[in-house]
């Protein structure tokens, strides 16, 4: 009797339409937002309920088959990219807002609920979900938790980790665990935020809701100098103001966003700052008076006078990634975080690297918390240009660490930053990561090979170094 393959077992155990097979059918799942690396999975599963997820995990465990959990696939570090001979576990069909507790400002949602859909569901109660990644119309809350996503409002309202009250997860063995902020002496709830699918599969999430502010106004300040613009970021915080959003763009990003969104950004500016203040009318006016004094040296200064105008000013910033994408066949979005005081120095060094590698870069970032998103433009059809781009990105990450920051603020490590992990963490720290992974997933079947490098990898690299043409995973196909 011939033993059935894992794919055949899944097809037999699950209803029609849950299991997707065949190269053409699985092609849409072979990468996430980091499209430069792609890998075909054995099959893709799209379960409709928790029992089906448990069936999938049971079969995969029995066959020693890796499982890669996927949300909307908007991640930018390759965290949801399949591995060779793996099963993709897509959670897009678990997309229900299960309950809303307006009095306690909580909502219970399934992992496939889109970020913006939470705010839409609770708007009638005068509430919203504060973390708002630029991809919020598409990204899902499960993916947000997996990557600990941020957004333009994370300075005041926190990252995903600060807005999750509890979650229920499945281990690889199918065991259900509920982790709650109220009973989290070991910090396991925080551990799951940013765990990148390595520790468990989230099946239910309780999010905190925030009252919709009475008023929100955006100040747009343009500067003739990048350094002057960067310096006022720290001055705003020093003045005792915690803006709802504090975003910065350089000249290239301004031109790209304005060409795409046409929102009225000044094209003659070297740098642009968007500062949002929210609260009661009295609070906003008091903070606005202080902020306008701090920004008095701007070459252009504009305050939104209506909700429509406020949203319009943000539209340009939130459209920056696709706007830059229109200007080049490909772009590579980096994600590092540095102390605010080093913003100007970092931007100068990125400009120097741009000249060194002969690659254009647009800088868009969450200035308030120092989370940088340099967008490096390149053409993968030109031999060697992708490799130069990756070297450029590696240098940015090294600079982030050397300036007292970190290699990621919200995009995660995935496969993209494995080498950079060796630059940021020593062997003892990496050993702790591996021990945590082993405690949750002893057979290493959940998204193996991602986020935490093997110790021998760092030993081989020595000081952080990426060889020309080296793939994060040698078996991957590069596009």
mmCIF file with all atom_site columns, N, CA and C in Angstrom, residues 6-34:
data_model
loop_
_atom_site.group_PDB
_atom_site.id
_atom_site.type_symbol
_atom_site.label_atom_id
_atom_site.label_alt_id
_atom_site.label_comp_id
_atom_site.label_asym_id
_atom_site.label_entity_id
_atom_site.label_seq_id
_atom_site.pdbx_PDB_ins_code
_atom_site.Cartn_x
_atom_site.Cartn_y
_atom_site.Cartn_z
_atom_site.occupancy
_atom_site.B_iso_or_equiv
_atom_site.pdbx_formal_charge
_atom_site.auth_seq_id
_atom_site.auth_comp_id
_atom_site.auth_asym_id
_atom_site.auth_atom_id
_atom_site.pdbx_PDB_model_num
ATOM 1  N N  . UNK A 1 6  ? 1.503   14.324 2.244   1.00 0.00 ? 6  UNK A N  1
ATOM 2  C CA . UNK A 1 6  ? 0.836   15.246 3.146   1.00 0.00 ? 6  UNK A CA 1
ATOM 3  C C  . UNK A 1 6  ? -0.258  16.010 2.415   1.00 0.00 ? 6  UNK A C  1
ATOM 4  N N  . UNK A 1 7  ? -0.029  16.333 1.155   1.00 0.00 ? 7  UNK A N  1
ATOM 5  C CA . UNK A 1 7  ? -1.046  17.042 0.376   1.00 0.00 ? 7  UNK A CA 1
ATOM 6  C C  . UNK A 1 7  ? -2.279  16.178 0.185   1.00 0.00 ? 7  UNK A C  1
ATOM 7  N N  . UNK A 1 8  ? -2.062  14.915 -0.126  1.00 0.00 ? 8  UNK A N  1
ATOM 8  C CA . UNK A 1 8  ? -3.201  13.995 -0.304  1.00 0.00 ? 8  UNK A CA 1
ATOM 9  C C  . UNK A 1 8  ? -3.968  13.835 1.002   1.00 0.00 ? 8  UNK A C  1
ATOM 10 N N  . UNK A 1 9  ? -3.277  13.786 2.114   1.00 0.00 ? 9  UNK A N  1
ATOM 11 C CA . UNK A 1 9  ? -3.948  13.662 3.405   1.00 0.00 ? 9  UNK A CA 1
ATOM 12 C C  . UNK A 1 9  ? -4.789  14.904 3.713   1.00 0.00 ? 9  UNK A C  1
ATOM 13 N N  . UNK A 1 10 ? -4.246  16.057 3.390   1.00 0.00 ? 10 UNK A N  1
ATOM 14 C CA . UNK A 1 10 ? -4.997  17.288 3.612   1.00 0.00 ? 10 UNK A CA 1
ATOM 15 C C  . UNK A 1 10 ? -6.233  17.343 2.728   1.00 0.00 ? 10 UNK A C  1
ATOM 16 N N  . UNK A 1 11 ? -6.096  16.964 1.470   1.00 0.00 ? 11 UNK A N  1
ATOM 17 C CA . UNK A 1 11 ? -7.236  16.960 0.551   1.00 0.00 ? 11 UNK A CA 1
ATOM 18 C C  . UNK A 1 11 ? -8.331  16.014 1.026   1.00 0.00 ? 11 UNK A C  1
ATOM 19 N N  . UNK A 1 12 ? -7.942  14.886 1.579   1.00 0.00 ? 12 UNK A N  1
ATOM 20 C CA . UNK A 1 12 ? -8.921  13.909 2.054   1.00 0.00 ? 12 UNK A CA 1
ATOM 21 C C  . UNK A 1 12 ? -9.609  14.372 3.340   1.00 0.00 ? 12 UNK A C  1
ATOM 22 N N  . UNK A 1 13 ? -8.858  15.066 4.206   1.00 0.00 ? 13 UNK A N  1
ATOM 23 C CA . UNK A 1 13 ? -9.383  15.411 5.533   1.00 0.00 ? 13 UNK A CA 1
ATOM 24 C C  . UNK A 1 13 ? -10.229 16.677 5.546   1.00 0.00 ? 13 UNK A C  1
ATOM 25 N N  . UNK A 1 14 ? -10.045 17.543 4.548   1.00 0.00 ? 14 UNK A N  1
ATOM 26 C CA . UNK A 1 14 ? -10.680 18.861 4.596   1.00 0.00 ? 14 UNK A CA 1
ATOM 27 C C  . UNK A 1 14 ? -11.676 19.045 3.462   1.00 0.00 ? 14 UNK A C  1
ATOM 28 N N  . UNK A 1 15 ? -12.670 19.916 3.649   1.00 0.00 ? 15 UNK A N  1
ATOM 29 C CA . UNK A 1 15 ? -13.696 20.137 2.620   1.00 0.00 ? 15 UNK A CA 1
ATOM 30 C C  . UNK A 1 15 ? -13.096 20.697 1.331   1.00 0.00 ? 15 UNK A C  1
ATOM 31 N N  . UNK A 1 16 ? -13.825 20.538 0.271   1.00 0.00 ? 16 UNK A N  1
ATOM 32 C CA . UNK A 1 16 ? -13.394 21.038 -1.029  1.00 0.00 ? 16 UNK A CA 1
ATOM 33 C C  . UNK A 1 16 ? -13.191 22.558 -0.965  1.00 0.00 ? 16 UNK A C  1
ATOM 34 N N  . UNK A 1 17 ? -12.111 23.017 -1.572  1.00 0.00 ? 17 UNK A N  1
ATOM 35 C CA . UNK A 1 17 ? -11.822 24.446 -1.613  1.00 0.00 ? 17 UNK A CA 1
ATOM 36 C C  . UNK A 1 17 ? -10.905 24.936 -0.511  1.00 0.00 ? 17 UNK A C  1
ATOM 37 N N  . UNK A 1 18 ? -10.698 24.110 0.515   1.00 0.00 ? 18 UNK A N  1
ATOM 38 C CA . UNK A 1 18 ? -9.832  24.516 1.622   1.00 0.00 ? 18 UNK A CA 1
ATOM 39 C C  . UNK A 1 18 ? -8.362  24.326 1.257   1.00 0.00 ? 18 UNK A C  1
ATOM 40 N N  . UNK A 1 19 ? -8.083  23.291 0.473   1.00 0.00 ? 19 UNK A N  1
ATOM 41 C CA . UNK A 1 19 ? -6.705  22.978 0.089   1.00 0.00 ? 19 UNK A CA 1
ATOM 42 C C  . UNK A 1 19 ? -6.486  23.357 -1.371  1.00 0.00 ? 19 UNK A C  1
ATOM 43 N N  . UNK A 1 20 ? -5.463  24.168 -1.615  1.00 0.00 ? 20 UNK A N  1
ATOM 44 C CA . UNK A 1 20 ? -5.136  24.614 -2.966  1.00 0.00 ? 20 UNK A CA 1
ATOM 45 C C  . UNK A 1 20 ? -3.814  23.982 -3.380  1.00 0.00 ? 20 UNK A C  1
ATOM 46 N N  . UNK A 1 21 ? -3.811  23.336 -4.539  1.00 0.00 ? 21 UNK A N  1
ATOM 47 C CA . UNK A 1 21 ? -2.603  22.666 -5.025  1.00 0.00 ? 21 UNK A CA 1
ATOM 48 C C  . UNK A 1 21 ? -2.317  23.084 -6.465  1.00 0.00 ? 21 UNK A C  1
ATOM 49 N N  . UNK A 1 22 ? -1.144  22.724 -6.940  1.00 0.00 ? 22 UNK A N  1
ATOM 50 C CA . UNK A 1 22 ? -0.768  23.028 -8.319  1.00 0.00 ? 22 UNK A CA 1
ATOM 51 C C  . UNK A 1 22 ? 0.020   24.318 -8.417  1.00 0.00 ? 22 UNK A C  1
ATOM 52 N N  . UNK A 1 23 ? 1.029   24.331 -9.278  1.00 0.00 ? 23 UNK A N  1
ATOM 53 C CA . UNK A 1 23 ? 1.923   25.482 -9.383  1.00 0.00 ? 23 UNK A CA 1
ATOM 54 C C  . UNK A 1 23 ? 1.188   26.781 -9.686  1.00 0.00 ? 23 UNK A C  1
ATOM 55 N N  . UNK A 1 24 ? 0.269   26.745 -10.632 1.00 0.00 ? 24 UNK A N  1
ATOM 56 C CA . UNK A 1 24 ? -0.423  27.977 -11.005 1.00 0.00 ? 24 UNK A CA 1
ATOM 57 C C  . UNK A 1 24 ? -1.348  28.463 -9.901  1.00 0.00 ? 24 UNK A C  1
ATOM 58 N N  . UNK A 1 25 ? -2.014  27.538 -9.234  1.00 0.00 ? 25 UNK A N  1
ATOM 59 C CA . UNK A 1 25 ? -2.958  27.917 -8.180  1.00 0.00 ? 25 UNK A CA 1
ATOM 60 C C  . UNK A 1 25 ? -2.256  28.461 -6.933  1.00 0.00 ? 25 UNK A C  1
ATOM 61 N N  . UNK A 1 26 ? -1.061  27.949 -6.654  1.00 0.00 ? 26 UNK A N  1
ATOM 62 C CA . UNK A 1 26 ? -0.347  28.389 -5.445  1.00 0.00 ? 26 UNK A CA 1
ATOM 63 C C  . UNK A 1 26 ? 0.595   29.559 -5.715  1.00 0.00 ? 26 UNK A C  1
ATOM 64 N N  . UNK A 1 27 ? 0.746   29.939 -6.995  1.00 0.00 ? 27 UNK A N  1
ATOM 65 C CA . UNK A 1 27 ? 1.688   31.013 -7.335  1.00 0.00 ? 27 UNK A CA 1
ATOM 66 C C  . UNK A 1 27 ? 1.415   32.322 -6.579  1.00 0.00 ? 27 UNK A C  1
ATOM 67 N N  . UNK A 1 28 ? 0.147   32.736 -6.375  1.00 0.00 ? 28 UNK A N  1
ATOM 68 C CA . UNK A 1 28 ? -0.089  33.993 -5.648  1.00 0.00 ? 28 UNK A CA 1
ATOM 69 C C  . UNK A 1 28 ? 0.415   33.978 -4.203  1.00 0.00 ? 28 UNK A C  1
ATOM 70 N N  . UNK A 1 29 ? 0.746   32.796 -3.696  1.00 0.00 ? 29 UNK A N  1
ATOM 71 C CA . UNK A 1 29 ? 1.162   32.679 -2.296  1.00 0.00 ? 29 UNK A CA 1
ATOM 72 C C  . UNK A 1 29 ? 2.664   32.458 -2.154  1.00 0.00 ? 29 UNK A C  1
ATOM 73 N N  . UNK A 1 30 ? 3.424   32.512 -3.252  1.00 0.00 ? 30 UNK A N  1
ATOM 74 C CA . UNK A 1 30 ? 4.831   32.144 -3.182  1.00 0.00 ? 30 UNK A CA 1
ATOM 75 C C  . UNK A 1 30 ? 5.731   33.253 -2.634  1.00 0.00 ? 30 UNK A C  1
ATOM 76 N N  . UNK A 1 31 ? 5.176   34.425 -2.355  1.00 0.00 ? 31 UNK A N  1
ATOM 77 C CA . UNK A 1 31 ? 5.944   35.493 -1.706  1.00 0.00 ? 31 UNK A CA 1
ATOM 78 C C  . UNK A 1 31 ? 4.978   36.410 -0.971  1.00 0.00 ? 31 UNK A C  1
ATOM 79 N N  . UNK A 1 32 ? 5.526   37.281 -0.140  1.00 0.00 ? 32 UNK A N  1
ATOM 80 C CA . UNK A 1 32 ? 4.701   38.333 0.457   1.00 0.00 ? 32 UNK A CA 1
ATOM 81 C C  . UNK A 1 32 ? 5.128   39.649 -0.171  1.00 0.00 ? 32 UNK A C  1
ATOM 82 N N  . UNK A 1 33 ? 5.107   40.750 0.572   1.00 0.00 ? 33 UNK A N  1
ATOM 83 C CA . UNK A 1 33 ? 5.459   42.032 -0.004  1.00 0.00 ? 33 UNK A CA 1
ATOM 84 C C  . UNK A 1 33 ? 6.921   42.161 -0.398  1.00 0.00 ? 33 UNK A C  1
ATOM 85 N N  . UNK A 1 34 ? 7.773   41.249 0.069   1.00 0.00 ? 34 UNK A N  1
ATOM 86 C CA . UNK A 1 34 ? 9.169   41.186 -0.357  1.00 0.00 ? 34 UNK A CA 1
ATOM 87 C C  . UNK A 1 34 ? 9.235   40.259 -1.570  1.00 0.00 ? 34 UNK A C  1
#
